[in-house]
mmCIF file of C-alpha atoms in Angstrom:
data_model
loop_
_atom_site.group_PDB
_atom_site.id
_atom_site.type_symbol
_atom_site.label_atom_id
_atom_site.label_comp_id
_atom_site.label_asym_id
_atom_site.label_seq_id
_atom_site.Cartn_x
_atom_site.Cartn_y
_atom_site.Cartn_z
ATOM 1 C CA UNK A 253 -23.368 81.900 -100.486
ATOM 2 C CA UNK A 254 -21.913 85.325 -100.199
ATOM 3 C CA UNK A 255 -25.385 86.613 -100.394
ATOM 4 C CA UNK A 256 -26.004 84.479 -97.007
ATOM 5 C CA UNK A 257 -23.123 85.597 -95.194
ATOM 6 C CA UNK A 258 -23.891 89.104 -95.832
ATOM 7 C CA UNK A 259 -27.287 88.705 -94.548
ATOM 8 C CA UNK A 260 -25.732 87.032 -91.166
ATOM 9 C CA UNK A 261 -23.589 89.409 -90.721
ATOM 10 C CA UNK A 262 -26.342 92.090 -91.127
ATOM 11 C CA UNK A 263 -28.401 89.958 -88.722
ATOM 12 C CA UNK A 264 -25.819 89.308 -86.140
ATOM 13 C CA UNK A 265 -24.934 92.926 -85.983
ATOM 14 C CA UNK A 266 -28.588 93.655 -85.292
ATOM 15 C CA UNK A 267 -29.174 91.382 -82.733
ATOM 16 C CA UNK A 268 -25.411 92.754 -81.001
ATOM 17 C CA UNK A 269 -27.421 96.386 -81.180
ATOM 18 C CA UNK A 270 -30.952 95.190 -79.671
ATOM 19 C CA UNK A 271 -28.972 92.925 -76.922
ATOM 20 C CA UNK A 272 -27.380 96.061 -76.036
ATOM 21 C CA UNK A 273 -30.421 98.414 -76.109
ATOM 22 C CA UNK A 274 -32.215 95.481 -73.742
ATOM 23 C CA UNK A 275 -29.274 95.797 -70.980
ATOM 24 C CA UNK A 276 -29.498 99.757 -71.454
ATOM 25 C CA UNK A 277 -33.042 99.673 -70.683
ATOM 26 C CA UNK A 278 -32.514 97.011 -67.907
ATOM 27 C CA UNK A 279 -29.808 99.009 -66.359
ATOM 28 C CA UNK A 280 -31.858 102.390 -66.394
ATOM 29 C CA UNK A 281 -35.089 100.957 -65.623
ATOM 30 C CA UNK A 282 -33.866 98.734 -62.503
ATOM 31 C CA UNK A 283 -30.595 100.225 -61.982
ATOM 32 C CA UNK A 284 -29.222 103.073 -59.281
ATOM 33 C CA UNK A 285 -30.729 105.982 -60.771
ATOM 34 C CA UNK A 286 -27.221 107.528 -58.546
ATOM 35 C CA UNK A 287 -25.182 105.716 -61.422
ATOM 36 C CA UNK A 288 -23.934 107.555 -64.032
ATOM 37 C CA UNK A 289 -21.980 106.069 -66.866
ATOM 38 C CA UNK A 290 -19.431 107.753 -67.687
ATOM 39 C CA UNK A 291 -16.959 105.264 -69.133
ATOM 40 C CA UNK A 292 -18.254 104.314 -72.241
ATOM 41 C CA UNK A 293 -15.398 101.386 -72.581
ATOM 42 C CA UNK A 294 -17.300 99.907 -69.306
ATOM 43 C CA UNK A 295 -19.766 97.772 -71.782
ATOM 44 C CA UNK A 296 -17.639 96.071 -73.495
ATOM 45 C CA UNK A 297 -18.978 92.606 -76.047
ATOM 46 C CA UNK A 298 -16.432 90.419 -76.796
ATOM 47 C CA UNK A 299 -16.654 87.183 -78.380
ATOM 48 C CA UNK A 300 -15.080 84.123 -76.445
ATOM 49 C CA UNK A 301 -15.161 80.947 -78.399
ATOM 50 C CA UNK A 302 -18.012 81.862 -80.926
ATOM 51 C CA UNK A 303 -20.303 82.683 -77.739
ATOM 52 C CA UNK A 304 -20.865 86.743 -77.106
ATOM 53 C CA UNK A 305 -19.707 87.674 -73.695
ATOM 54 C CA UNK A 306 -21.759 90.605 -72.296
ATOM 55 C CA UNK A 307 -19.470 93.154 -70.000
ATOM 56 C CA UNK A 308 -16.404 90.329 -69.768
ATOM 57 C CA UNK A 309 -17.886 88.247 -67.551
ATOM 58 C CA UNK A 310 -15.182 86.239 -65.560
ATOM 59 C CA UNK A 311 -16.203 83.171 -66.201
ATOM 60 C CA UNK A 312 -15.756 83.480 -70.627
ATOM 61 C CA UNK A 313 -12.347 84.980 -69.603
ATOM 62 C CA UNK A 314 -11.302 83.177 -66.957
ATOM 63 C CA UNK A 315 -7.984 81.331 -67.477
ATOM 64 C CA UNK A 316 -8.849 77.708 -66.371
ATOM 65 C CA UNK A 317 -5.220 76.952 -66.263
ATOM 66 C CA UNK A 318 -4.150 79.673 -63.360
ATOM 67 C CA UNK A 319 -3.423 77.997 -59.769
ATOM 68 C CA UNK A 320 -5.949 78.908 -57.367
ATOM 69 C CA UNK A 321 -4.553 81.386 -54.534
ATOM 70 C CA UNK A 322 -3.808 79.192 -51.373
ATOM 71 C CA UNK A 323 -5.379 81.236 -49.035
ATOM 72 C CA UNK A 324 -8.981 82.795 -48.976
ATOM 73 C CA UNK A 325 -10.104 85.806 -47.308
ATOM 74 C CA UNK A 326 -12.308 84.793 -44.493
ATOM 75 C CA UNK A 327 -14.765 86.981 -42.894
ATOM 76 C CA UNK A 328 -14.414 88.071 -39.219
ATOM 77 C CA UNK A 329 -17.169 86.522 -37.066
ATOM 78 C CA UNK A 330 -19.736 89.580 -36.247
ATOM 79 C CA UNK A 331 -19.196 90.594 -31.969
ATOM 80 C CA UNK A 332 -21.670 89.433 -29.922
ATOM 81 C CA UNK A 333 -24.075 92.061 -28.326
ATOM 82 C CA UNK A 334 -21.805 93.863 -25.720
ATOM 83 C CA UNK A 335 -24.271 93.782 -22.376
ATOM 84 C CA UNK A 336 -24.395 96.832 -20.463
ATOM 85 C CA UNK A 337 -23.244 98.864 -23.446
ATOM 86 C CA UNK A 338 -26.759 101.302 -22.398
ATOM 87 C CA UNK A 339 -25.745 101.552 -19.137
ATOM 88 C CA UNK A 340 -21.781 102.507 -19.815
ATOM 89 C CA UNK A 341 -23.550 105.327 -22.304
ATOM 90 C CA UNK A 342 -25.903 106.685 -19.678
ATOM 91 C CA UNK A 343 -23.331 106.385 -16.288
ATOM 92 C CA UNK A 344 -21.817 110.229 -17.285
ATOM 93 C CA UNK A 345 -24.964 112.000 -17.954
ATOM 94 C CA UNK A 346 -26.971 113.897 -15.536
ATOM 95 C CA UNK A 347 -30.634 111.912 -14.620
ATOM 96 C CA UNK A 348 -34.004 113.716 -14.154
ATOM 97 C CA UNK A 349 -36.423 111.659 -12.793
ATOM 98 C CA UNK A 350 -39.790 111.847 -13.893
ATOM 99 C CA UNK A 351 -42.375 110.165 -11.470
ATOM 100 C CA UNK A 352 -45.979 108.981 -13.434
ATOM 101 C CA UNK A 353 -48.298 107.602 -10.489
ATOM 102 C CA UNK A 354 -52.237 106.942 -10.369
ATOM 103 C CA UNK A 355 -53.701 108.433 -7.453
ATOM 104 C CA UNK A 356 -55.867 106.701 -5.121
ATOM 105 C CA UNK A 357 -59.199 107.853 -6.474
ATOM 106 C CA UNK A 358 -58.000 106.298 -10.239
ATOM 107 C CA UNK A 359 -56.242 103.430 -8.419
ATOM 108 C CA UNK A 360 -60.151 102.805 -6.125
ATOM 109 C CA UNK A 361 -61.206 103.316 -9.548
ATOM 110 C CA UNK A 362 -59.571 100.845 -11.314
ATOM 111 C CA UNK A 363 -59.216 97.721 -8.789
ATOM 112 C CA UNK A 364 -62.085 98.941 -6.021
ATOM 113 C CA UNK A 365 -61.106 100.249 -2.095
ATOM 114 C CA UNK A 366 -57.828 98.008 -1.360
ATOM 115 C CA UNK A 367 -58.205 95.725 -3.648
ATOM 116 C CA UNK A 368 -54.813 96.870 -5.378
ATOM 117 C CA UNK A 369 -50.783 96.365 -4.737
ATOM 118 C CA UNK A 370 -48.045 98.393 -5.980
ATOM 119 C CA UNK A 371 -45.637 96.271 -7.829
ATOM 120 C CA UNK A 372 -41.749 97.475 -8.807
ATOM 121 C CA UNK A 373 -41.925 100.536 -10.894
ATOM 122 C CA UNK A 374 -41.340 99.837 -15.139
ATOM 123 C CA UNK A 375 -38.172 102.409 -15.602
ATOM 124 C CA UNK A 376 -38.186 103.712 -18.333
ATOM 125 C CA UNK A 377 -34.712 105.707 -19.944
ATOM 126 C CA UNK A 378 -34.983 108.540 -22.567
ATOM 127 C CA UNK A 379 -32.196 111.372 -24.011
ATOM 128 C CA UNK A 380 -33.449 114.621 -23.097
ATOM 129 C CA UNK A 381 -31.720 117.264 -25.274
ATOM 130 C CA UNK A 382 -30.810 120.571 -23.998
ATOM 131 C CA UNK A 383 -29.155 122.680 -26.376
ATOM 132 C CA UNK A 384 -25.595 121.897 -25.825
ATOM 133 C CA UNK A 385 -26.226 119.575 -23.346
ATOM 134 C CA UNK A 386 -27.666 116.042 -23.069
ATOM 135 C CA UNK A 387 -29.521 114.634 -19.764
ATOM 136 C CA UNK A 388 -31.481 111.487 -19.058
ATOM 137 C CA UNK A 389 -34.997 111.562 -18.243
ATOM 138 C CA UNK A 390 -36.047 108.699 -16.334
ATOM 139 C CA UNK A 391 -39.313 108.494 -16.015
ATOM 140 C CA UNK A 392 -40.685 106.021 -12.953
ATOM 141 C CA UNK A 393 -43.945 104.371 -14.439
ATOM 142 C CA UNK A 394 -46.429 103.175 -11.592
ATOM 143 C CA UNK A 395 -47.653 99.633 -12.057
ATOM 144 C CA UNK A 396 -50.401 98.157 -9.960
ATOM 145 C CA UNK A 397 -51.867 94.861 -9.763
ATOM 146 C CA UNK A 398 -55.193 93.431 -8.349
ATOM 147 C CA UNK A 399 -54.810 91.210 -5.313
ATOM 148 C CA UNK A 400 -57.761 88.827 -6.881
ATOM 149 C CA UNK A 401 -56.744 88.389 -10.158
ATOM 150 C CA UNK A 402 -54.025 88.794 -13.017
ATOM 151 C CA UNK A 403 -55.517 91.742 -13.690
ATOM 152 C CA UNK A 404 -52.498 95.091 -14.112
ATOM 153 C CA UNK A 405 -52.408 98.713 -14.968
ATOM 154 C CA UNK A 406 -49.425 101.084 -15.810
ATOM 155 C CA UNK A 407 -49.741 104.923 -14.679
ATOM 156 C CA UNK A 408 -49.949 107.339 -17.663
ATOM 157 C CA UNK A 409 -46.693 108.111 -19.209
ATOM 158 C CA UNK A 410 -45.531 109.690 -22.487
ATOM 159 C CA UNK A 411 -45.238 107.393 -25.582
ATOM 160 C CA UNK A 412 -41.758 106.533 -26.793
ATOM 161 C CA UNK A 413 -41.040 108.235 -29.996
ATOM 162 C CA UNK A 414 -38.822 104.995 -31.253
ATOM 163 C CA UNK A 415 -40.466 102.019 -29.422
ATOM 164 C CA UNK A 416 -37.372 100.608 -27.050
ATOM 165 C CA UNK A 417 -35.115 103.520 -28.151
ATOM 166 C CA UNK A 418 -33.706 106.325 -26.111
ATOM 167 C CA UNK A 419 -34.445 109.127 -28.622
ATOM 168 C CA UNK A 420 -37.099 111.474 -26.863
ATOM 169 C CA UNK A 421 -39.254 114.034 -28.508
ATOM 170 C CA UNK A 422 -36.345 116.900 -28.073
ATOM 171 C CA UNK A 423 -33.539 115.067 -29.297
ATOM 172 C CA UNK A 424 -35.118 113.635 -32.467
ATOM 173 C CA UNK A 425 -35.901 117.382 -33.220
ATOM 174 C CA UNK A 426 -32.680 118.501 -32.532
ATOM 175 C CA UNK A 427 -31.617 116.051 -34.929
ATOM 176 C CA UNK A 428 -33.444 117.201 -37.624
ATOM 177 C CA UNK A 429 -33.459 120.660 -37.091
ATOM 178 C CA UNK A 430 -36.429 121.504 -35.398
ATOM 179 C CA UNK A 431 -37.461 123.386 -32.506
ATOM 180 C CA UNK A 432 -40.117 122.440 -29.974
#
């Protein structure tokens, strides 16, 4: 019998050092590789009621007999979308308009001798970065229609480096440190 107990005791131990090899390797293969552990104490096995508790989890050392706390922390309800929030940003700033038209030959082109309309121009609103200073470009995008079908065509303009965003060219360089 004492032969037997040994034996478990050798086993259990065993199994207590490959349980905590597996979590090692679990925590450096799929942890933060940021983390560092530097408090040894942090992995701590206890054993709650003949069951091994990994890292005293709260529910093996929970007190069952504790009152629960009468009032929870609730979280704030996240703020609607402010409107006009762009427009408050870009009232200060100094505006550069930037006009990109077709010209009649591309426009005759395009829809045939006045078979074209100009509809309102698509406005588009960009930071322009000047060392130590910050404008708006606004660039004023032609858009034309045909008169005998559904058929419409925007003016060449630059491409937005962030589709919808106002970062332009010059200020995502200045962000990062580059010069153009």
């Amino acid at each position: 019998m004492e032969a037997i107990t040994k034996e478990l005791h050798a086993s259990n131990e065993k199994m207590q050092l490959l349980m905590e090899q597996v979590i090692l390797g679990k925590q450096n293969r799929f942890g933060r590789s940021s983390e560092k552990m530097e408090d040894t104490s942090q992995i701590c096995f206890q054993e709650v009621d003949g069951t091994i508790v990994f890292f005293n989890e709260a529910e093996a050392v929970y007190d069952l007999n504790e009152k629960e706390p009468d009032e929870l922390e609730l979280k704030s309800p996240k703020q609607p979308k402010r409107k006009g929030k762009k427009e408050s940003d870009l009232s200060g700033l100094t505006v550069r308009r930037i006009d990109h038209y077709l010209s009649e030959e591309e426009l005759e082109i395009e829809f045939g001798v006045n078979g074209w309309k100009q509809l309102p121009d698509a406005i588009s609103q960009k930071y322009h970065f000047v060392p130590a200073r910050v404008e708006v470009e606004e660039h004023h995008i032609g858009v034309y229609a045909s008169k005998t079908d559904e058929h419409m065509v925007k003016a060449d303009h630059p491409k937005a480096l962030l589709h919808g965003s106002l970062v332009s060219p010059s200020l995502g360089a200045a962000i990062i440190g580059v010069r153009i």
